[in-house]
Short mmCIF file of C-alpha atoms in Angstrom, two decimals:
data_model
loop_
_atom_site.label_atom_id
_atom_site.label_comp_id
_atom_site.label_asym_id
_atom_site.label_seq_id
_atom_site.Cartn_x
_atom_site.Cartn_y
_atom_site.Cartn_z
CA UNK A 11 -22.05 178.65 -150.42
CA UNK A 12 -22.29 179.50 -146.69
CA UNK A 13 -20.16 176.58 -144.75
CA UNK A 14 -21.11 174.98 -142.03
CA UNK A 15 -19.77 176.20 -138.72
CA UNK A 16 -16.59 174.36 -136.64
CA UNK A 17 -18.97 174.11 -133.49
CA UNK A 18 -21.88 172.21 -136.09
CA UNK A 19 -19.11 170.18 -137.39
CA UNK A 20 -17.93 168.83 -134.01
CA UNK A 21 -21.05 168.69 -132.78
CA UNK A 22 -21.98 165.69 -134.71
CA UNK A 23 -18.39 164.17 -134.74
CA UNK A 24 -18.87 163.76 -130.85
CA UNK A 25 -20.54 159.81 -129.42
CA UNK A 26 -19.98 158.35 -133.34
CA UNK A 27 -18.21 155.60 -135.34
CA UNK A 28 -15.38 156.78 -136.74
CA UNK A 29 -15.70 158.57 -139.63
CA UNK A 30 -13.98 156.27 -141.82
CA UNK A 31 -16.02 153.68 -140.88
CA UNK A 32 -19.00 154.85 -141.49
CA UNK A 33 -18.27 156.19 -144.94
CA UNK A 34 -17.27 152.54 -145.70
CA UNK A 35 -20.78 151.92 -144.44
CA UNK A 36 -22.21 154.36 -146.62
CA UNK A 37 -20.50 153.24 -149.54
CA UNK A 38 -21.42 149.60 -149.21
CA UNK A 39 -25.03 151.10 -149.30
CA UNK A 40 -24.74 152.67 -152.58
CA UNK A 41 -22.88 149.76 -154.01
CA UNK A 42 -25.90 147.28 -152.60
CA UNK A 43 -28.31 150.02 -154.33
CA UNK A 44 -26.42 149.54 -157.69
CA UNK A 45 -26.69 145.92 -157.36
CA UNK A 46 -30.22 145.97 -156.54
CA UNK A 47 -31.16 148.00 -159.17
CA UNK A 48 -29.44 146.12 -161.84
CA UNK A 49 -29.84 142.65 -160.86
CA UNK A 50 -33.11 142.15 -162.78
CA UNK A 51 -31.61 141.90 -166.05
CA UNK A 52 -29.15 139.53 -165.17
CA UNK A 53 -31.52 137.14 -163.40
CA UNK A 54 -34.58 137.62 -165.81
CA UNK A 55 -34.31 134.21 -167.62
CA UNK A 56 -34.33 132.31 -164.49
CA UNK A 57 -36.75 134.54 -162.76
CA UNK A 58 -39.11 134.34 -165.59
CA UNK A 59 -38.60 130.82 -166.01
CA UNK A 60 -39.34 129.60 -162.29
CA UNK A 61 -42.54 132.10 -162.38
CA UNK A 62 -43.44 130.89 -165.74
CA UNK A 63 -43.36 135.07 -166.40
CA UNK A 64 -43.80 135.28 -170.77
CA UNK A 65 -42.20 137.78 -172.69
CA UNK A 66 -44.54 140.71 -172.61
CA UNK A 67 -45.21 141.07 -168.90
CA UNK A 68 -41.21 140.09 -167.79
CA UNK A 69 -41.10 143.73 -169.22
CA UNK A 70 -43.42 145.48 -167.10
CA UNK A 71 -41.18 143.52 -164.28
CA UNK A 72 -38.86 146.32 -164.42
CA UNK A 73 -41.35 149.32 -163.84
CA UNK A 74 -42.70 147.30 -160.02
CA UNK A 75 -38.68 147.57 -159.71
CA UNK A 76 -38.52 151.61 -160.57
CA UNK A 77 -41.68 153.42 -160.10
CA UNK A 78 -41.69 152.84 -156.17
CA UNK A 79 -38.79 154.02 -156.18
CA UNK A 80 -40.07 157.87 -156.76
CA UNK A 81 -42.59 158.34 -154.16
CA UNK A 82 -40.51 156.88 -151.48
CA UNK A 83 -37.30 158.68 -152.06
CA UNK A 84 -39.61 161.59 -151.64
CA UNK A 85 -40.68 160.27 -148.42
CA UNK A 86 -37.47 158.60 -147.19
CA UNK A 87 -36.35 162.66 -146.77
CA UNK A 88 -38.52 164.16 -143.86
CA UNK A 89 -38.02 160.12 -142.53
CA UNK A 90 -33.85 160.68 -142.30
CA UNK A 91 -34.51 164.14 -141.01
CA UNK A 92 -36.74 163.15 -138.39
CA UNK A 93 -35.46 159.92 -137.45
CA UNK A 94 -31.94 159.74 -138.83
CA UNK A 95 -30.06 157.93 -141.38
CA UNK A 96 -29.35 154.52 -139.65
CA UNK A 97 -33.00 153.82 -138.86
CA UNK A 98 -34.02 154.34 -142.69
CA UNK A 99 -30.31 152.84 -143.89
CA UNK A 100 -30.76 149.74 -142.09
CA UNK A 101 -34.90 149.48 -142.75
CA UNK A 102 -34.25 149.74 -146.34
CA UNK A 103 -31.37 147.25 -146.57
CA UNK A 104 -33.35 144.67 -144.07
CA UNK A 105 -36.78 145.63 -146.49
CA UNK A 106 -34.33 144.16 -149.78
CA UNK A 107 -33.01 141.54 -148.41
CA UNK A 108 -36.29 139.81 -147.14
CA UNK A 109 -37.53 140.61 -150.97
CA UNK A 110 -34.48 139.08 -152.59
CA UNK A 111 -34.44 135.94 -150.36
CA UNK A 112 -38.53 135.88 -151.19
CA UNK A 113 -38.16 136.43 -154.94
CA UNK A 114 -35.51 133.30 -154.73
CA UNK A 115 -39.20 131.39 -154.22
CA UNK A 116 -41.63 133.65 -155.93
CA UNK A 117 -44.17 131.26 -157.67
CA UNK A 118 -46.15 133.35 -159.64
CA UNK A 119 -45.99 136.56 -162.17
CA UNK A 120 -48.02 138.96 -158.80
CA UNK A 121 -45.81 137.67 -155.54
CA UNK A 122 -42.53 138.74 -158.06
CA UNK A 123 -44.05 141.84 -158.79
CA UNK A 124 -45.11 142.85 -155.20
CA UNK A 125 -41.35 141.61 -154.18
CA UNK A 126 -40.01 143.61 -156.15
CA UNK A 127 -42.37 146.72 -155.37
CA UNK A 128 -40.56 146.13 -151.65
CA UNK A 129 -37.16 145.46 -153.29
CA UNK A 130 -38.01 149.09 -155.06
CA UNK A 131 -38.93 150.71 -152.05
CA UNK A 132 -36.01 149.41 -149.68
CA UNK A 133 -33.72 150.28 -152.08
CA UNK A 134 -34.38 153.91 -152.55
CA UNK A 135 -34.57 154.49 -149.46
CA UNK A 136 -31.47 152.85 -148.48
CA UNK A 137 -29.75 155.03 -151.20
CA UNK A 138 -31.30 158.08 -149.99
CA UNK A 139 -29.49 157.47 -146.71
CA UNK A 140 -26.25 156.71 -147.81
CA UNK A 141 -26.38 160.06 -149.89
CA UNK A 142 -27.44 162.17 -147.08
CA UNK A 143 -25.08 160.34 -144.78
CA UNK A 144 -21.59 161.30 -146.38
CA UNK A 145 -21.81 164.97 -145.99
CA UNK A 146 -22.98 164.58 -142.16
CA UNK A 147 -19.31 163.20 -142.27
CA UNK A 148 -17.29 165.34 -144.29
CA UNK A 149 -19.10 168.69 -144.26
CA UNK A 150 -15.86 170.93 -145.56
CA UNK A 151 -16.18 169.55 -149.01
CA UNK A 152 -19.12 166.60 -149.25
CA UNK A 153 -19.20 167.16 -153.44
CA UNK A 154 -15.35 165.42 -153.10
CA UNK A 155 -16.62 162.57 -150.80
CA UNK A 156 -20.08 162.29 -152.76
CA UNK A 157 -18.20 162.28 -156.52
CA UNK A 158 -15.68 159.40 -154.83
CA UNK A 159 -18.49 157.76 -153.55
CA UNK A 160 -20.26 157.34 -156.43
CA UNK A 161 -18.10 155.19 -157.86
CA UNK A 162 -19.10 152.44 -155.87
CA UNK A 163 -22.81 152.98 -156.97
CA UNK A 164 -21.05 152.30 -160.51
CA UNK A 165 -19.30 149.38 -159.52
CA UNK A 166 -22.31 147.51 -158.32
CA UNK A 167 -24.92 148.49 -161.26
CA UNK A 168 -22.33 147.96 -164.12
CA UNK A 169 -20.43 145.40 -163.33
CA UNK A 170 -21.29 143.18 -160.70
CA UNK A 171 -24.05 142.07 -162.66
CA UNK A 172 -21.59 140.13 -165.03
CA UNK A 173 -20.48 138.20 -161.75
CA UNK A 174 -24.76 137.92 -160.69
CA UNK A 175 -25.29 136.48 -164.30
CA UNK A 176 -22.66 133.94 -164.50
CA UNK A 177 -23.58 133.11 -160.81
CA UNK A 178 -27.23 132.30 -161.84
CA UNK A 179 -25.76 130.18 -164.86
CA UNK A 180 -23.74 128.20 -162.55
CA UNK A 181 -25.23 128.09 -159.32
CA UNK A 182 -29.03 128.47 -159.97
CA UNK A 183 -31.82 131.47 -159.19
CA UNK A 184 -32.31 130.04 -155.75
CA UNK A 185 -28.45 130.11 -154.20
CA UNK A 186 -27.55 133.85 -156.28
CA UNK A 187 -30.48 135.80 -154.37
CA UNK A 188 -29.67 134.39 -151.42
CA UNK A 189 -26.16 135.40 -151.86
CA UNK A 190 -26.74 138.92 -152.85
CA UNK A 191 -29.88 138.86 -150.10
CA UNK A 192 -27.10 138.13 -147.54
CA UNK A 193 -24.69 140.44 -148.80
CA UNK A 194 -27.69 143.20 -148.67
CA UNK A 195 -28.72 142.00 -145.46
CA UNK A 196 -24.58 142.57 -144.12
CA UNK A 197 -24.70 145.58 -144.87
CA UNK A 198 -27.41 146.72 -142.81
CA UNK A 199 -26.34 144.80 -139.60
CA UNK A 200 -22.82 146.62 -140.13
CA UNK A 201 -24.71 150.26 -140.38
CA UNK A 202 -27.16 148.66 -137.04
CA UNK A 203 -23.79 148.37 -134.82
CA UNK A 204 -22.42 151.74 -135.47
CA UNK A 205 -23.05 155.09 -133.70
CA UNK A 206 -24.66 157.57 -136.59
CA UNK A 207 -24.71 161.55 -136.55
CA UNK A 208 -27.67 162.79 -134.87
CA UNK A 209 -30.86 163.68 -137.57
CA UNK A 210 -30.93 167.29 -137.70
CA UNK A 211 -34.94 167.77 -136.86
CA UNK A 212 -34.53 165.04 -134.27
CA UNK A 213 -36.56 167.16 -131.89
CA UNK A 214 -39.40 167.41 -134.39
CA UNK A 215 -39.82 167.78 -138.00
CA UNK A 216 -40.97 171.04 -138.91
CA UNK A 217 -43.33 171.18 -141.71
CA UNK A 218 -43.43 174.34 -142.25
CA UNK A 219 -39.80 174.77 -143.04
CA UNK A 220 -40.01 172.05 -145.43
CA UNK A 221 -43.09 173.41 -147.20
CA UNK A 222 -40.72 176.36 -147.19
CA UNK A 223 -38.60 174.11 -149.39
CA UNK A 224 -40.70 174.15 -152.47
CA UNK A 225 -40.57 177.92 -153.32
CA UNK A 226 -36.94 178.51 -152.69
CA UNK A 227 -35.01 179.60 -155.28
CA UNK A 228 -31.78 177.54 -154.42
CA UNK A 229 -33.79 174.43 -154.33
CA UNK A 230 -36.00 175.31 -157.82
CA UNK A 231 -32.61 175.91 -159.55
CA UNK A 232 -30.79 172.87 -158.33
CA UNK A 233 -33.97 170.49 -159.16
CA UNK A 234 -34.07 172.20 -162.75
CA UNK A 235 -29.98 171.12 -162.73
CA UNK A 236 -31.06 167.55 -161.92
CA UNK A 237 -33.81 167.38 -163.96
CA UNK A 238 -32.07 168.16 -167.41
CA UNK A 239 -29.18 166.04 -166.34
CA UNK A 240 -31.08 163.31 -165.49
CA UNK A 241 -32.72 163.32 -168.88
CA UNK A 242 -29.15 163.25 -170.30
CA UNK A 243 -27.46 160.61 -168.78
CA UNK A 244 -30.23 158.12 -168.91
CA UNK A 245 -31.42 159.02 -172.69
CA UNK A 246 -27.42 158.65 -173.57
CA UNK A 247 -26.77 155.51 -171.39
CA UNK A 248 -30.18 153.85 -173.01
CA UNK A 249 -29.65 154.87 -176.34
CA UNK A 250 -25.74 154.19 -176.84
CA UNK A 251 -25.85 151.02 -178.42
CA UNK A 252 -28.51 151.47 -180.69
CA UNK A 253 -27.39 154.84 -182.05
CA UNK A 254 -24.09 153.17 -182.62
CA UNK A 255 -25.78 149.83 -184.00
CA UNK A 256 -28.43 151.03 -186.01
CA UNK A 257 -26.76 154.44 -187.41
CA UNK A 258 -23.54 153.52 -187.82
CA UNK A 259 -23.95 149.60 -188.58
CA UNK A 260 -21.36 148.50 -185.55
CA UNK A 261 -21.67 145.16 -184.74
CA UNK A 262 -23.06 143.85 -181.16
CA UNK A 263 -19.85 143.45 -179.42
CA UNK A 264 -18.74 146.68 -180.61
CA UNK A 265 -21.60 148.59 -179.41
CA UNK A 266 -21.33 146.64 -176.07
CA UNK A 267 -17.63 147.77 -175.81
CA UNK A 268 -18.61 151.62 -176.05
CA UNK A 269 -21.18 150.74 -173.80
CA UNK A 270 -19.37 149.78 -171.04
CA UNK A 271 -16.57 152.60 -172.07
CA UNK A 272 -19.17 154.95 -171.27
CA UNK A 273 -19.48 154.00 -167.69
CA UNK A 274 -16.13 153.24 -167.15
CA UNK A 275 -15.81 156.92 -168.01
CA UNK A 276 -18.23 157.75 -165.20
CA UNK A 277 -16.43 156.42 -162.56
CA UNK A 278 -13.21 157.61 -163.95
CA UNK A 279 -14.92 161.22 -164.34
CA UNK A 280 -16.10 160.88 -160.43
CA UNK A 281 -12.78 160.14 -158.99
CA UNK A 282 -11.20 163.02 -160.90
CA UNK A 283 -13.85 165.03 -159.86
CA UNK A 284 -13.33 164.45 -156.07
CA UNK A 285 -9.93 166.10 -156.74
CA UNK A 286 -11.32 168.82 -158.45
CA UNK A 287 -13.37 170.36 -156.29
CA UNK A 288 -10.37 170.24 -153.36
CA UNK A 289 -9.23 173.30 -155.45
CA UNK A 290 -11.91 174.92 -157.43
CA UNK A 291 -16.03 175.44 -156.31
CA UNK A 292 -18.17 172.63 -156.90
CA UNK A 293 -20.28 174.64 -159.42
CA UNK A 294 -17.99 176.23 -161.47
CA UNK A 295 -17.02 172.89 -162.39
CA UNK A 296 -20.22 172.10 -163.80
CA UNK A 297 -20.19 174.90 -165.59
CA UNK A 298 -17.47 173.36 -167.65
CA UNK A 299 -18.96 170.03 -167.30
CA UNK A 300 -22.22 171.38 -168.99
CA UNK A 301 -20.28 172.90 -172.07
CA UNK A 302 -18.45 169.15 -172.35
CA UNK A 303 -21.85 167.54 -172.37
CA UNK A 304 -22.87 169.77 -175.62
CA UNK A 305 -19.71 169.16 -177.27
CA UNK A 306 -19.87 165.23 -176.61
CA UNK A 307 -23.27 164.88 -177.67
CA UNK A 308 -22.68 167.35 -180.49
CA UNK A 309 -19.73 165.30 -182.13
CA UNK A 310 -22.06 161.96 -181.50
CA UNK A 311 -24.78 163.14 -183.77
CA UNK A 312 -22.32 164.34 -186.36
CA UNK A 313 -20.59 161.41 -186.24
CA UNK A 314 -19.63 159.82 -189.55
CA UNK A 315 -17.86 156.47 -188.17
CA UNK A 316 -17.63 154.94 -184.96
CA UNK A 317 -14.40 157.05 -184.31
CA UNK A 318 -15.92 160.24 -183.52
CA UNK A 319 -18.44 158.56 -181.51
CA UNK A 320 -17.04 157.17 -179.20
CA UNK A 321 -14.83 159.97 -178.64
CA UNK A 322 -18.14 162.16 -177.83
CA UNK A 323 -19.38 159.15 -175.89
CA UNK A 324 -16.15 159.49 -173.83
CA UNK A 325 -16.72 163.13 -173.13
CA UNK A 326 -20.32 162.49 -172.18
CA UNK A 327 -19.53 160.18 -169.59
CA UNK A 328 -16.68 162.28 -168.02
CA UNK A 329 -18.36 165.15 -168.06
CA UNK A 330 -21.56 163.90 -166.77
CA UNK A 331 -19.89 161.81 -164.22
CA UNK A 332 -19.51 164.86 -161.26
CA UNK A 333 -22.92 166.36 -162.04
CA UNK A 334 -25.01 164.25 -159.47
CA UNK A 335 -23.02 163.94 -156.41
CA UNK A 336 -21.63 167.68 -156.63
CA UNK A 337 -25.11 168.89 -157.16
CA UNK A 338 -26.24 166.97 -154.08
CA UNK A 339 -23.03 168.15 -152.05
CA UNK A 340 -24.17 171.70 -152.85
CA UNK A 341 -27.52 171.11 -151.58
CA UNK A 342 -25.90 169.53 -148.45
CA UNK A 343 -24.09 173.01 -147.54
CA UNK A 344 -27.23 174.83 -148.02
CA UNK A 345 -29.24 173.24 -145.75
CA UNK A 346 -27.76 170.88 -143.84
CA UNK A 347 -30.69 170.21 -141.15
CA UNK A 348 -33.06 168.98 -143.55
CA UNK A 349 -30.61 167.83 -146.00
CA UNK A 350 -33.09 164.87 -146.52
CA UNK A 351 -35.91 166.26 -147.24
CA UNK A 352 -34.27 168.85 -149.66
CA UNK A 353 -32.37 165.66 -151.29
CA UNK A 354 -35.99 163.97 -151.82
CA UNK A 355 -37.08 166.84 -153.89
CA UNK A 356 -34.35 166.81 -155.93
CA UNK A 357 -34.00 162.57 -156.14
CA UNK A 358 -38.12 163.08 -157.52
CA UNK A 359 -37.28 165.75 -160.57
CA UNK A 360 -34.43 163.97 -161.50
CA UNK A 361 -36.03 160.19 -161.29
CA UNK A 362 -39.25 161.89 -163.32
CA UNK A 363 -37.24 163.35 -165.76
CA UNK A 364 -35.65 159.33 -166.33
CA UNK A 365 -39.15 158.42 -166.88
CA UNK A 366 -40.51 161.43 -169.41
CA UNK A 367 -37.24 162.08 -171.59
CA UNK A 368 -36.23 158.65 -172.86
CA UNK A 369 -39.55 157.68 -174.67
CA UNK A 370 -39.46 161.03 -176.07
CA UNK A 371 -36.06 160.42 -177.45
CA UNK A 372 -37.12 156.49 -178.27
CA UNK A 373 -40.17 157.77 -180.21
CA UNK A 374 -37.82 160.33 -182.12
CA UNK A 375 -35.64 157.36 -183.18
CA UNK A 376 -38.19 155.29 -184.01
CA UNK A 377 -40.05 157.91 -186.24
CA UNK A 378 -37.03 159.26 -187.51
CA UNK A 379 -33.66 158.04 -186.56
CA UNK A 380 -31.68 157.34 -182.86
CA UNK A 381 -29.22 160.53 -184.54
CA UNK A 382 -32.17 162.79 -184.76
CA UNK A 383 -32.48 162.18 -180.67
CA UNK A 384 -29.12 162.95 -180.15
CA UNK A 385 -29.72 165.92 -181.59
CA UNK A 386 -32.20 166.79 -178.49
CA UNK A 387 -30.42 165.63 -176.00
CA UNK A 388 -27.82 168.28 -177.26
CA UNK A 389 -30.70 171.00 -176.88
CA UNK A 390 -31.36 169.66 -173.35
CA UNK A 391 -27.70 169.72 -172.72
CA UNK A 392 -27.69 173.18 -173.45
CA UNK A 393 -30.92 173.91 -171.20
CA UNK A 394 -28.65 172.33 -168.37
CA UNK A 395 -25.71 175.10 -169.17
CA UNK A 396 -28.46 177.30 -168.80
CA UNK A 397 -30.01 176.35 -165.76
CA UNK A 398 -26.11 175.67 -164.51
CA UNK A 399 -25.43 179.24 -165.47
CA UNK A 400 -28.38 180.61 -163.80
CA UNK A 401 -27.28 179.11 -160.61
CA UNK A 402 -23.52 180.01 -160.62
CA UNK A 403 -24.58 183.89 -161.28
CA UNK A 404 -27.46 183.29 -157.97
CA UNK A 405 -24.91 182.10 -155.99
CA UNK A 406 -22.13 184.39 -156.90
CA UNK A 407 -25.07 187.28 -155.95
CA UNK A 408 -25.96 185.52 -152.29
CA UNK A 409 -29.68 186.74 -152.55
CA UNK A 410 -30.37 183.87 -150.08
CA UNK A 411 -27.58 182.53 -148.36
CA UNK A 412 -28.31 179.99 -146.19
CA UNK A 413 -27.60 176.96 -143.82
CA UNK A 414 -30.97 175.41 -142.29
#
């Protein structure tokens, strides 16, 4: 991959918060995003209780929560190119905080599902943001600072919620959104008081460069990458517990256990991975991180007893844990000027691919069983080798290098 230049890089160090700082800043914001996103279930009794929300549409709360989030990480990129990450940061964390501090008082089934089309909407973009931010700041290796910043995404959507529910058990709906709304709300004023790189179109978005975007072979490839490991680590995440309860007869708490192995995994997988690619290229790795991701999901749909898999489930996680933030680091080194808008393609494939592949695998399971989906996903894992493959070769060949 073609590096940035010294004079870029010290061009946007100059008239800025310190660089630590500001990656602090831009990990709050993907911790925030973790706890807005995840939130829901922990706060669904109450919510649904106050709003007098039944069963059957507290389900469909969840897709006003996710499906904004698609078109507007789309359009959060030419946004941070053109106007620069702490406008859009700081706009998406003020957006989720008015929502959380409104759905605190929501009184029917619509004002909870408009808040939390704004709560949607905020949030991705905040997320995009944060993302794009980090390798602005550490543009000699951003897959290391994306993979360790990732963990802090993981932090806030897996376990935080634990804290959220027992708040809402203890201190009421009203008092925990206002907590997390201030919380949201602290980080943006935090991001509002610091000096951020400059956006790279600043001058003026150009259009035609980003049109550009959608027939270039770097940018296909990655977005096939993301799209096929998207697919994975959803489907696997989603479908854990009742491959393991419903194939293997494990008991609740057991299944929970793996559950929450599995993401502990991720985070562990991240951190290692920040280390990693100090010493070897940010690809390559995946390369071995794809092959992992067929053997885990092989041994968990040949799994006689709960042994075997887990120990696939343990492989999964740290092997898909690097995939997303190095894949986005890439990107970052490729075109760093529009970095954004190249990020919002990718953040769309990948978020579609959530939304396709899982009731694909969920209809497999229910028609036939949850190991016959496994099964799948292990194609799909090896259509990501494929795709990971394809890349490594294009890159090692330079038909395009570039930096935008």
């Amino acid at each position: 991959m073609p590096p940035r230049s010294k004079g870029e890089s010290s061009m946007t160090s100059q008239n800025q918060t310190s660089t630590r700082y500001l990656m602090g800043t831009a990990c709050a914001g993907l911790f925030t995003f973790g706890v807005m996103t995840s939130f829901l279930g922990a706060t669904l009794p109450e919510l649904s209780a106050r709003a007098a929300i039944d069963l059957a549409r507290s389900g469909t709360l969840f897709s006003f929560l996710y499906l904004p989030q698609v078109p507007m990480v789309f359009l959060a990129g030419p946004l941070i190119d053109r106007f620069g990450k702490k406008l859009v940061l700081a706009a998406g964390l003020l957006g989720s905080a008015a929502a959380l501090a409104g759905l605190a008082y929501a009184p029917s089934y619509t004002v909870v599902g408009a808040l939390l089309v704004v709560l949607g909407l905020g949030g991705s973009s905040a997320m995009a943001a944060a993302n794009t931010l980090i390798p602005d700041l550490y543009p000699e290796n951003p897959s290391s600072a994306l993979n360790l910043a990732g963990i802090f995404f993981g932090v806030g959507a897996i376990f935080f919620p634990w804290l959220v529910a027992l708040m809402a058990q203890h201190w009421g709906l009203v008092k925990t959104l206002w907590s997390i709304a201030l919380l949201v709300g602290a980080v943006a004023v935090v991001a509002l008081m610091q000096r951020f790189p400059p956006a790279g179109m600043a001058g003026g978005f150009d259009w035609d460069q980003a049109m550009s975007l959608t027939t270039n072979p770097t940018v296909i490839i990655l977005a096939g990458v993301l799209f096929f490991y998207s697919a994975l680590e959803i489907s696997t995440s989603g479908f854990i517990r009742t491959f393991l309860e419903k194939d293997l007869s494990v008991s609740a708490r057991g299944s929970q256990i793996v559950f929450t192995t599995f993401w502990v995994m991720m985070m562990l997988g991240r951190l290692v991975a920040s280390q990693v690619v100090k010493r070897i290229r940010g690809p390559q790795m995946l390369l071995g991180c794809s092959l992992g991701a067929i053997l885990g999901l092989t041994l968990m749909a040949l799994a006689p007893n709960l042994w075997m898999a887990t120990t696939g489930i343990v492989v999964c996680g740290l092997c898909y844990a690097p995939v997303f933030p190095t894949t986005a680091g890439t990107a970052s080194t490729y075109f760093s000027r529009i970095f954004g808008t190249v990020f919002g393609m990718l953040m769309t494939l990948a978020l579609l691919s959530g939304a396709v592949i899982p009731p694909a695998i969920g209809y497999v399971g229910q028609h036939r069983s949850v190991r016959a989906g496994i099964w799948i996903l292990a194609g799909i894992a090896c259509l990501f080798l494929i795709t990971q493959a394809i890349f490594n070769r294009y890159e090692r060949r330079r038909l395009v290098p570039q930096s935008m």
